[in-house]
Amino acid sequence: MLRPPPQIRVSEWAERHRILGSRASSEPGPWRTSRTPYLREVMDALSAVHPARRVVFMKGAQVGATEAGNNWLGYILHHVPAPVLAVQPTVELAKRFSRQRVDPLLEETPALRERVAPARARDSGNTLLSKEFPGGILVLTGANSAVGLRSMTARFLFLDEIDAYPGDVEGEGDPIALAEARARTFGWRRKAFLVSTPTIAGRSRIEREYAASDQRRYVVPCPHCGEMQWLRFERLRWEKGDPRTARYHCETCDEPIEEHHKTAMLAGGQWRATAEAQDPHTVGFHISSLYAPVGWYSWEQVARDWEAAQGKPEDLKTFRNTVLGETWQERGEAPDWERLVERREDFRMGVVPAGALCLTAGVDVQDDRLECDVWGWAEGFSSWLVDHVVIPGSPRERAPWDALATLLARDWPRQGGGAMRIARLCVDTGGRDTAAVYGHLRRLRDPRIAPTKGVDGWNRAQPVQGPTPVDAMVDGRKLRRGLKLWTVSVSTWKADLYRRLWLGRGDAAEFPPGWVHVPQGIEAEWVKQLVAEQLHTVKDRRGFARQEWAKLRERNEALDCAVLARAALWLLGADRYGERFWAQLREQVANAPLQPSELPTSGNVAPLPPPQVATDTHRPRGWLAPRSGWLR
C-alpha cells in the first residue's frame, strides 16, 4: 500500500528521539538543534517532504555535519524505511564508521533500538557493514570497492568525505557516479547527501558539486548594528603573537564582536542562496569552522592555528581546507628553469650530503636506455639529487637490467664518513616494452625494486596503491610469488614537487623544510626536464573544471624520475609514520660505522662488481630488505 511521506522533518525527529552517547559525542544527552542552528535547514532538506534530490554540504571541521547525516539515517530507519547506501572513502573507514557512529546511534536512541536486532543474535541481519530493519536495509561500504557500490539499489545515499574518494574505482569509473546509478530506479523519491571538507581547487569533488548548486551561505546578525553577513576569515583580527585578542569585526560598522556573542548570532542566522542552481533539485550549503558553537572551536584557536601554519605550505593548506572549508589553490605553474639553474649548490654528485638520512631512486624506461635519478631525503621531505645515471641499452635486453642491479649493490659514500645504499627504487613499467620489463624485474627479484604504473587523477589520501599481482598462469590463477605492481597517482606527486620547488628562503639563513637541493654538476638540460610540465584547467564533458598536467617540452625524464623517487619514499613509510620514521633513521645514521669510502665517478656504473642476480624460481622465505642494510 502506498503511503504519503511523513510530515515530520529530520530536525524535528532529532529533537524528539535522538540521544547522544559518550561514545560518539563530547556533549552526551538529548539532541539540541539550538546548539548548531545552521544544521536545521540542512537536515530539513533531507526530509521526505522536501523536493531536493541532492543535498551538498561543503564545510570546515567541528561543525556537526556527520551527526546531521546520522540524524538522517535514524529518521529513515524510523519513518521512511527503504534501502540506504552509506559510502565512506575506504572499506576500513566504513567499518570504523559503523562501530563509532552507527552502532551508538542504534543502541543509544530508544526509538531505533527495537528496529534493528542485536548483532549478537543469530540471523539478526545486523553485521558490521549491513543493518537490516523492517522495510529496508542500511549497507555501508567504501568508495574503493566497486563491488560494494554496485551490489544493491538504494533510495537514499549518504556519501561522506567525497573529496577523499579515489578518482577511478577498480577501473569502473567515478565512485559517486557508480553510487548514484544505484538510486535511479527510485525516480523523484531518491535523495543523496554529499558531505566533505574540500581539498584542491579544480579537482575537489565537493567544490564541483557546490558550484552546481544554489550555493547557500549562513548569514548572521551583527550584535551591534544588526547587519546580516556571512563570517569571513579576513574579518577576524588579533594582535600578532597574541591570539587571545582575536575578535570578529563587522563588515558594516567595524565594531569588534566578542566570542560570547556567537550563540545569539547563530540563533538569529539564516541561509541565503547566492547563485542559481544548474540543477533545480540540488541545494548546496557552505559553512566554515568560524561558526562552530561556543565551547567547540574558538576564534582564539583559529588564530593560533593560523599563526602556527605560517611558513608551512602543507599546514596552510590544511587550515584552509579544514578550518575555512575552502579549496586550496595549488601552484601548478612551472618554476623558471633558469632560476633553478642559478640556485644550484656546491655539493658533489655521487656523494650523499650529510643532511640526507636515506636514499630512494626512480627509473624511467626509454626505448634505448634507463634513466635513473638517486635522491637523498631528510625530515620535512627536504631532498638532494645525489646522482643522475643513464644506463644505455634496450629494455628488452638483459645488460641494462644487470647494470641496474649493480647500481642497487653500490655503496654511496656519505659526507663525513660511512656509506649508504638505495633503500627503495621505483621503476616505471608503463612503456611499450611492459612485458619485457616485467620479465627482467621478475628475474632480478630484488625486494627493494617496486614495479609501478602511473595513473591519471589525484589521490592525496592514497597516492600509491597496491600491490596488485600481474603474473597469471594459463588457467588465470595468480602466481603465488609472481610480480606485483604498484599504481602511482603521478599528478599528486608532481604537485608536491612543484610546491617544494616554489619554496623561497627570503632572508633566512637556513633552508626551509622541503627544499629541493640540486648540485652544481647537473646539466641545465636535466633542470629543464624537471619542470617540463604545467598544470592546466580544462572543462570536462559536463562543463565542470578539472586540472591536468600538460608538457611544456618534449623531454620530461627528470620529472618522472623525481616522482618515482618520491613514491619510493612513500612506500618506505615516511608519510605514514612521520617523525618516528625520521627518528629511527637519525639513530641509524648516528650509530653507523664511520669508514672512509672511495668516492665514485658520477654516473659510472661499469667499475662496480657484478650484481648478484637471482636465477631460481622461488624466493627464500622471509627474504626482506632490512633497514639496517641501507647503511654501510
XYZ file of C-alpha atoms in Angstrom:
632
model
C 0.000 0.000 0.000
C 1.326 3.454 -0.941
C 1.634 5.871 1.953
C 2.236 9.624 1.869
C 5.640 10.731 3.112
C 5.753 11.554 6.834
C 5.197 15.234 7.592
C 7.781 15.205 10.358
C 11.145 16.676 9.319
C 14.600 15.372 10.175
C 15.362 18.195 12.622
C 12.060 17.534 14.424
C 12.806 13.817 14.585
C 16.231 14.525 16.074
C 14.733 16.834 18.723
C 12.200 14.184 19.731
C 14.228 10.982 19.567
C 17.997 11.404 19.156
C 20.148 10.667 22.168
C 23.868 11.337 22.020
C 26.074 8.964 23.997
C 29.557 9.484 25.348
C 30.992 7.117 22.708
C 30.158 9.438 19.818
C 29.765 12.898 21.331
C 31.598 15.288 23.631
C 28.199 16.542 24.811
C 26.100 13.461 25.731
C 22.362 13.780 26.149
C 19.295 14.676 24.068
C 19.986 16.256 20.691
C 19.528 20.036 20.658
C 19.445 21.731 17.281
C 19.774 25.050 19.128
C 23.476 24.206 19.648
C 24.001 24.183 15.876
C 21.094 26.155 14.389
C 22.717 26.190 10.948
C 22.141 22.421 10.695
C 18.341 22.757 10.875
C 17.826 23.691 7.226
C 20.448 21.186 6.085
C 18.635 18.346 7.876
C 15.209 19.520 6.752
C 16.349 19.448 3.128
C 16.933 15.723 3.679
C 13.331 15.181 4.804
C 10.976 13.144 2.650
C 8.654 16.133 2.150
C 11.428 18.374 0.794
C 11.695 18.496 -3.037
C 15.523 18.405 -3.107
C 17.061 15.238 -4.540
C 20.698 16.155 -3.905
C 21.908 17.992 -0.788
C 25.523 19.211 -0.929
C 27.363 20.289 2.229
C 30.862 21.812 1.854
C 32.145 22.583 5.315
C 35.006 23.011 7.743
C 35.716 20.725 10.668
C 33.902 20.834 14.027
C 30.506 21.919 12.674
C 28.482 18.713 13.253
C 27.938 17.640 9.641
C 28.416 13.924 10.295
C 25.890 13.981 13.136
C 23.398 15.656 10.807
C 23.882 12.697 8.472
C 23.400 10.294 11.363
C 20.135 12.026 12.273
C 19.012 11.478 8.701
C 19.862 7.764 8.939
C 17.850 7.490 12.170
C 14.925 9.329 10.554
C 14.983 6.884 7.630
C 15.089 3.796 9.853
C 12.196 5.116 11.960
C 9.874 6.813 9.470
C 10.912 6.210 5.843
C 12.105 2.578 5.640
C 13.962 1.974 2.381
C 17.328 0.715 1.117
C 20.158 3.055 2.216
C 23.752 3.068 0.998
C 26.334 4.892 3.156
C 29.726 5.324 1.493
C 32.989 6.187 3.235
C 36.308 6.749 1.399
C 37.520 3.199 2.125
C 36.056 -0.060 3.404
C 38.180 0.231 6.555
C 36.745 3.680 7.265
C 33.255 2.260 6.653
C 33.884 -0.353 9.338
C 35.132 2.318 11.730
C 32.096 4.500 10.931
C 29.837 1.538 11.681
C 31.443 0.890 15.083
C 31.887 4.502 16.192
C 28.806 6.196 14.704
C 26.091 3.814 13.529
C 26.171 1.321 16.405
C 25.934 4.094 19.074
C 23.087 5.664 17.057
C 21.125 2.397 17.183
C 21.988 1.475 20.779
C 21.502 4.857 22.454
C 18.365 6.059 20.648
C 15.311 4.272 22.163
C 13.182 4.778 19.028
C 15.728 2.810 16.971
C 16.811 0.176 19.476
C 13.987 -2.191 18.573
C 14.200 -1.558 14.824
C 17.490 -3.451 14.415
C 18.150 -6.757 16.149
C 21.251 -7.006 18.344
C 24.354 -8.082 16.481
C 24.809 -10.994 18.878
C 21.511 -12.595 17.891
C 21.601 -15.427 15.349
C 20.420 -14.392 11.880
C 19.812 -10.879 13.178
C 20.732 -9.177 9.915
C 22.943 -6.857 11.956
C 26.543 -7.124 10.808
C 29.386 -4.651 10.705
C 28.551 -3.441 7.173
C 24.859 -4.310 6.930
C 21.921 -3.366 9.172
C 18.521 -4.823 8.293
C 15.360 -3.183 9.633
C 11.659 -3.535 8.842
C 11.109 -2.282 5.282
C 14.724 -1.606 4.429
C 18.425 -2.175 4.861
C 21.436 0.034 5.598
C 24.581 -1.042 3.750
C 27.948 0.561 4.491
C 30.809 0.328 2.018
C 33.946 2.071 0.831
C 34.377 4.163 -2.302
C 37.365 1.949 -3.130
C 35.127 -1.109 -3.566
C 33.381 -1.394 -6.932
C 31.526 -4.485 -5.702
C 30.141 -2.598 -2.711
C 28.970 0.308 -4.895
C 27.083 -1.859 -7.377
C 25.803 -4.544 -5.035
C 22.326 -3.076 -4.434
C 19.777 -0.483 -5.423
C 19.233 2.274 -2.879
C 16.720 5.060 -2.472
C 18.947 7.061 -0.131
C 22.689 7.746 -0.441
C 24.908 9.132 2.314
C 28.220 9.980 0.604
C 30.642 11.157 3.301
C 34.030 12.885 2.745
C 33.737 12.594 -1.027
C 36.974 14.513 -1.657
C 38.863 11.522 -0.247
C 37.242 9.118 -2.752
C 39.546 7.585 -5.392
C 39.298 9.041 -8.885
C 38.546 5.693 -10.506
C 37.391 2.683 -8.525
C 38.874 -0.527 -9.920
C 38.654 0.750 -13.490
C 34.861 1.114 -13.375
C 34.645 4.898 -13.140
C 33.881 7.631 -10.632
C 32.561 6.229 -7.307
C 29.952 8.991 -6.944
C 28.520 8.196 -10.375
C 28.514 4.476 -9.534
C 26.687 5.116 -6.256
C 24.106 7.477 -7.772
C 23.381 4.947 -10.512
C 22.051 2.683 -7.727
C 19.258 5.184 -6.938
C 17.938 5.998 -10.433
C 15.110 3.475 -10.305
C 13.538 5.411 -7.414
C 12.995 8.479 -9.621
C 11.875 11.641 -7.816
C 11.781 9.833 -4.439
C 15.559 9.351 -4.294
C 17.804 11.582 -2.229
C 21.577 11.902 -1.868
C 23.554 13.701 0.848
C 27.075 14.668 -0.306
C 29.352 15.892 2.506
C 33.030 16.785 2.618
C 35.735 19.180 3.617
C 37.246 20.444 0.333
C 40.770 19.807 -0.903
C 42.451 21.212 -4.027
C 40.828 23.810 -6.301
C 39.961 22.389 -9.691
C 39.838 18.784 -8.524
C 37.716 18.975 -5.380
C 34.515 16.965 -5.809
C 32.601 18.875 -3.155
C 33.623 22.188 -4.723
C 32.331 20.960 -8.085
C 29.020 19.818 -6.615
C 28.614 23.015 -4.572
C 29.283 25.136 -7.682
C 26.395 23.359 -9.435
C 24.002 24.173 -6.546
C 22.343 27.398 -5.370
C 25.423 27.995 -3.127
C 23.775 28.924 0.167
C 25.686 30.700 2.945
C 24.666 31.184 6.544
C 24.312 34.880 7.364
C 24.202 36.066 10.972
C 23.325 39.438 12.535
C 25.919 41.795 13.986
C 25.152 42.260 17.710
C 25.974 45.983 17.377
C 24.257 47.146 14.164
C 22.128 44.136 13.214
C 23.607 43.858 9.686
C 23.326 40.310 8.264
C 26.620 38.890 6.960
C 28.393 35.591 6.483
C 31.562 35.139 8.510
C 34.842 35.624 6.624
C 38.293 34.846 7.966
C 39.575 38.236 6.769
C 37.331 39.950 9.340
C 38.856 38.011 12.252
C 41.618 40.227 13.667
C 44.084 39.981 16.546
C 47.375 41.390 17.711
C 50.235 39.491 16.145
C 51.548 36.866 18.535
C 48.560 37.160 20.886
C 45.606 35.037 19.637
C 43.762 35.793 22.896
C 42.891 39.189 21.405
C 41.028 37.634 18.457
C 37.773 39.464 17.695
C 35.472 39.387 14.690
C 34.874 42.812 13.126
C 31.539 43.609 11.497
C 31.899 44.398 7.792
C 29.430 47.302 8.138
C 30.159 49.057 11.443
C 33.629 47.510 12.003
C 32.861 47.050 15.701
C 34.681 44.120 17.381
C 32.448 41.154 18.214
C 33.274 39.006 21.239
C 33.143 35.212 21.155
C 30.246 35.084 23.605
C 28.019 36.878 21.085
C 28.233 33.882 18.751
C 25.395 31.934 20.389
C 22.847 34.694 19.764
C 24.271 35.330 16.278
C 23.843 31.669 15.282
C 20.302 31.598 16.664
C 19.387 34.642 14.557
C 21.061 33.378 11.382
C 19.508 32.184 8.143
C 20.617 30.519 4.921
C 20.665 32.625 1.751
C 21.225 31.375 -1.767
C 23.971 33.234 -3.661
C 23.548 31.618 -7.100
C 21.052 29.909 -9.365
C 21.425 26.138 -9.328
C 22.263 24.346 -12.550
C 20.029 21.544 -11.282
C 16.794 22.805 -9.668
C 16.711 19.684 -7.486
C 20.137 20.373 -5.934
C 20.666 22.569 -2.883
C 24.116 23.440 -1.576
C 25.364 24.678 1.795
C 28.774 26.047 2.771
C 29.975 26.851 6.266
C 33.356 27.292 7.933
C 34.626 26.441 11.408
C 34.217 30.114 12.358
C 30.579 29.146 13.021
C 31.452 26.343 15.473
C 29.386 26.769 18.672
C 30.955 28.268 21.769
C 32.972 25.581 23.512
C 33.774 23.613 20.347
C 36.327 25.590 18.330
C 37.001 29.156 19.385
C 38.111 32.164 17.357
C 41.195 32.250 19.584
C 42.073 28.718 18.470
C 41.500 29.724 14.837
C 44.077 32.492 15.307
C 46.521 30.103 16.995
C 46.232 27.563 14.205
C 46.733 30.260 11.577
C 49.906 31.552 13.238
C 51.241 28.014 13.704
C 50.760 27.314 9.979
C 52.804 30.280 8.756
C 55.748 29.266 6.604
C 54.423 25.693 6.267
C 52.544 25.242 2.968
C 51.070 21.881 3.958
C 49.752 23.307 7.241
C 48.332 26.342 5.430
C 46.541 24.026 3.021
C 45.141 22.015 5.919
C 43.978 25.215 7.625
C 42.209 26.432 4.500
C 40.556 23.057 3.893
C 39.537 22.056 7.408
C 39.007 25.404 9.153
C 37.726 27.680 6.391
C 36.088 24.882 4.399
C 37.604 26.294 1.207
C 39.740 24.775 -1.526
C 43.486 25.257 -1.724
C 44.860 26.751 -4.929
C 47.789 24.570 -5.931
C 50.656 26.433 -7.539
C 50.889 24.350 -10.701
C 52.773 26.695 -12.990
C 56.267 25.509 -13.784
C 59.089 27.377 -11.992
C 61.576 29.097 -14.281
C 64.298 26.612 -15.089
C 66.806 29.478 -15.254
C 66.103 30.317 -11.595
C 66.658 26.693 -10.603
C 69.932 26.584 -12.552
C 71.132 29.703 -10.760
C 70.401 28.272 -7.323
C 72.390 25.044 -7.855
C 74.546 24.289 -4.837
C 78.178 23.346 -4.366
C 77.983 19.725 -3.318
C 79.489 16.784 -5.187
C 77.372 14.422 -7.240
C 77.788 10.790 -6.269
C 78.225 11.656 -2.575
C 75.383 11.619 -0.066
C 75.170 15.034 1.682
C 75.464 14.992 5.455
C 71.836 16.009 5.947
C 70.340 13.106 3.976
C 69.039 10.161 6.013
C 68.048 7.686 3.285
C 68.252 7.152 -0.475
C 65.498 6.330 -2.955
C 65.594 6.212 -6.729
C 63.279 6.461 -9.707
C 63.871 4.721 -13.056
C 62.247 5.922 -16.277
C 62.328 3.302 -19.046
C 63.081 4.660 -22.542
C 63.400 2.795 -25.850
C 67.212 2.843 -25.784
C 68.161 3.455 -22.142
C 67.207 3.515 -18.482
C 67.263 6.940 -16.817
C 67.863 6.722 -13.068
C 67.947 9.531 -10.521
C 69.050 8.881 -6.934
C 67.602 11.217 -4.296
C 68.537 11.690 -0.661
C 65.827 12.585 1.875
C 65.532 14.162 5.311
C 62.685 15.147 7.643
C 60.303 17.705 6.210
C 60.857 15.965 2.849
C 63.939 18.018 2.099
C 65.713 16.332 -0.809
C 69.085 16.240 -2.563
C 69.804 14.972 -6.065
C 72.648 12.580 -5.243
C 73.272 11.241 -8.758
C 71.916 11.048 -12.279
C 72.730 7.784 -14.048
C 71.994 6.893 -17.670
C 72.226 3.170 -18.454
C 72.347 2.605 -22.237
C 70.638 -0.347 -23.898
C 67.215 -1.520 -24.956
C 64.928 -2.507 -22.068
C 64.309 -5.766 -23.966
C 67.930 -6.762 -23.427
C 69.491 -8.172 -20.293
C 72.514 -5.863 -19.993
C 70.855 -2.634 -18.764
C 68.947 -4.514 -16.081
C 72.097 -6.195 -14.847
C 73.644 -2.732 -14.663
C 70.634 -1.566 -12.639
C 71.181 -4.456 -10.226
C 74.803 -3.333 -9.956
C 73.590 0.160 -9.114
C 71.479 -1.269 -6.301
C 74.531 -3.115 -4.951
C 76.554 0.081 -4.888
C 77.701 1.767 -1.679
C 77.207 5.527 -1.866
C 79.780 7.360 0.297
C 78.302 9.797 2.766
C 79.821 13.171 3.549
C 81.582 12.871 6.884
C 82.162 9.130 6.561
C 80.222 5.925 6.150
C 78.105 4.893 3.170
C 74.508 4.252 2.136
C 72.657 2.054 -0.319
C 69.409 2.744 -2.138
C 66.591 1.757 0.218
C 63.800 1.649 -2.373
C 63.619 2.040 -6.147
C 60.502 2.525 -8.293
C 60.563 1.505 -11.965
C 58.019 2.818 -14.471
C 56.681 -0.176 -16.419
C 54.071 1.675 -18.468
C 56.002 1.990 -21.753
C 55.851 -0.035 -24.953
C 58.026 -2.866 -23.579
C 55.959 -3.640 -20.498
C 56.153 -7.431 -20.886
C 59.953 -7.325 -21.269
C 60.289 -5.057 -18.235
C 58.156 -7.438 -16.186
C 60.358 -10.336 -17.227
C 63.620 -8.667 -16.244
C 62.265 -7.398 -12.907
C 60.993 -10.900 -12.179
C 64.484 -12.221 -12.842
C 66.197 -9.658 -10.586
C 63.882 -10.454 -7.647
C 65.224 -7.610 -5.508
C 62.644 -6.713 -2.810
C 63.796 -3.093 -2.968
C 62.512 -2.766 -6.547
C 58.860 -1.669 -6.859
C 57.369 -2.027 -10.376
C 54.967 0.881 -10.904
C 52.427 2.206 -13.359
C 51.438 5.866 -13.419
C 47.731 6.713 -13.404
C 45.959 9.994 -14.054
C 43.895 11.711 -11.420
C 44.525 12.911 -7.881
C 44.616 10.855 -4.743
C 46.240 12.560 -1.775
C 44.907 10.010 0.715
C 46.440 7.028 -1.110
C 48.793 8.315 -3.841
C 50.428 4.881 -4.164
C 48.120 1.866 -4.232
C 48.699 -1.839 -4.402
C 50.427 -4.075 -4.880
C 48.383 -5.972 -7.455
C 49.602 -9.303 -8.899
C 50.235 -9.060 -12.641
C 51.520 -12.600 -13.340
C 48.950 -15.250 -14.203
C 49.054 -18.903 -15.218
C 47.256 -20.402 -18.190
C 44.084 -21.015 -16.197
C 44.043 -17.394 -14.939
C 45.266 -18.067 -11.420
C 47.764 -15.617 -9.956
C 51.274 -16.896 -9.333
C 51.927 -17.101 -5.610
C 55.293 -15.382 -5.918
C 54.670 -13.526 -9.154
C 55.419 -9.896 -9.906
C 53.276 -7.312 -8.135
C 52.550 -3.837 -9.474
C 52.020 -0.537 -7.655
C 49.917 2.249 -9.173
C 51.144 5.822 -8.637
C 48.942 8.936 -8.813
C 51.552 10.972 -10.636
C 49.537 14.209 -10.535
C 49.661 14.237 -6.750
C 53.439 13.842 -6.617
C 54.056 16.379 -9.390
C 52.094 18.980 -7.455
C 54.051 18.069 -4.315
C 57.364 18.545 -6.164
C 56.325 21.890 -7.672
C 55.200 23.126 -4.265
C 58.659 22.364 -2.899
C 60.396 23.906 -5.927
C 58.497 27.167 -5.350
C 59.677 27.482 -1.743
C 61.582 30.682 -1.039
C 64.268 31.430 1.522
C 63.826 35.181 1.910
C 66.438 36.426 4.369
C 66.585 33.135 6.270
C 69.980 31.540 6.689
C 68.509 28.036 6.879
C 66.817 26.160 4.065
C 63.087 25.698 4.729
C 61.756 22.148 5.189
C 61.026 20.531 1.830
C 63.768 22.398 -0.067
C 64.945 20.695 -3.274
C 68.779 20.756 -3.373
C 70.290 20.486 -6.864
C 74.083 20.029 -7.276
C 76.261 22.321 -9.335
C 77.371 19.402 -11.503
C 73.946 18.677 -13.026
C 73.342 19.938 -16.556
C 70.807 22.634 -17.468
C 69.007 20.113 -19.713
C 68.177 17.995 -16.666
C 66.757 21.056 -14.868
C 64.565 21.806 -17.907
C 63.221 18.251 -17.763
C 62.416 18.641 -14.049
C 59.951 21.465 -14.833
C 58.792 20.163 -18.216
C 55.059 20.139 -17.376
C 52.468 22.609 -16.169
C 49.059 22.299 -14.569
C 46.198 23.377 -16.842
C 42.499 23.775 -16.075
C 40.192 22.240 -18.687
C 36.449 21.593 -18.908
C 35.081 18.076 -18.992
C 32.031 16.922 -20.972
C 29.678 18.105 -18.223
C 31.243 21.574 -18.216
C 32.996 21.118 -14.870
C 36.553 22.390 -14.476
C 39.293 19.855 -13.847
C 43.068 20.050 -13.762
C 45.554 18.020 -15.756
C 49.280 18.162 -16.487
C 50.487 19.145 -19.961
C 54.015 19.078 -21.382
C 55.867 22.330 -21.997
C 58.724 20.500 -23.733
C 59.175 17.020 -25.134
C 61.600 15.502 -22.632
C 60.445 15.080 -19.015
C 62.506 12.135 -17.752
C 63.879 14.048 -14.746
C 60.339 14.907 -13.606
C 59.192 11.295 -13.968
C 62.214 10.018 -12.024
C 61.646 12.556 -9.238
C 58.017 11.448 -8.946
C 59.038 7.785 -8.747
C 61.707 8.504 -6.123
C 59.108 10.329 -4.010
C 56.693 7.398 -4.417
C 59.503 5.095 -3.245
C 59.849 7.184 -0.082
C 56.111 6.829 0.478
C 56.453 3.049 0.184
C 59.150 3.122 2.862
C 56.593 4.636 5.263
C 57.833 8.228 5.554
C 54.332 9.673 5.139
C 52.632 7.018 7.247
C 54.960 7.046 10.278
C 56.081 10.678 10.204
C 58.535 11.687 12.934
C 59.014 8.080 14.104
C 60.360 7.206 10.651
C 62.894 10.022 10.636
C 63.893 9.460 14.266
C 64.765 5.854 13.505
C 66.857 6.925 10.523
C 68.668 9.571 12.552
C 69.527 6.911 15.124
C 70.810 4.547 12.428
C 72.961 7.268 10.876
C 74.358 8.269 14.260
C 75.326 4.658 15.039
C 76.681 3.830 11.573
C 80.413 2.987 11.404
C 82.439 5.884 10.004
C 84.619 4.184 7.425
C 86.206 6.191 4.623
C 84.997 5.182 1.163
C 86.483 5.845 -2.214
C 84.429 8.485 -3.996
C 82.885 7.037 -7.182
C 82.695 8.741 -10.540
C 79.243 10.253 -11.058
C 77.087 8.220 -13.424
C 79.693 5.476 -13.931
C 78.405 2.014 -13.015
C 80.850 -0.101 -15.004
C 83.691 -0.448 -12.442
C 81.382 -1.870 -9.767
C 81.439 -5.616 -9.036
C 78.969 -7.775 -10.985
C 75.476 -7.942 -9.471
C 74.110 -10.943 -7.683
C 71.098 -11.758 -9.849
C 68.718 -14.438 -8.650
C 68.166 -17.222 -11.183
C 65.989 -19.542 -9.134
C 62.230 -19.556 -9.417
C 61.492 -19.320 -5.690
C 62.420 -16.527 -3.313
C 63.823 -17.735 0.037
C 61.330 -17.493 2.872
C 61.468 -14.308 4.879
C 63.850 -12.594 2.460
C 63.280 -8.934 3.287
C 65.316 -5.781 2.885
C 66.359 -4.855 6.451
C 66.519 -1.166 7.206
C 69.964 -1.626 8.666
C 71.065 -2.620 5.170
C 70.592 0.948 3.939
C 73.745 1.994 5.766
C 77.256 0.659 5.407
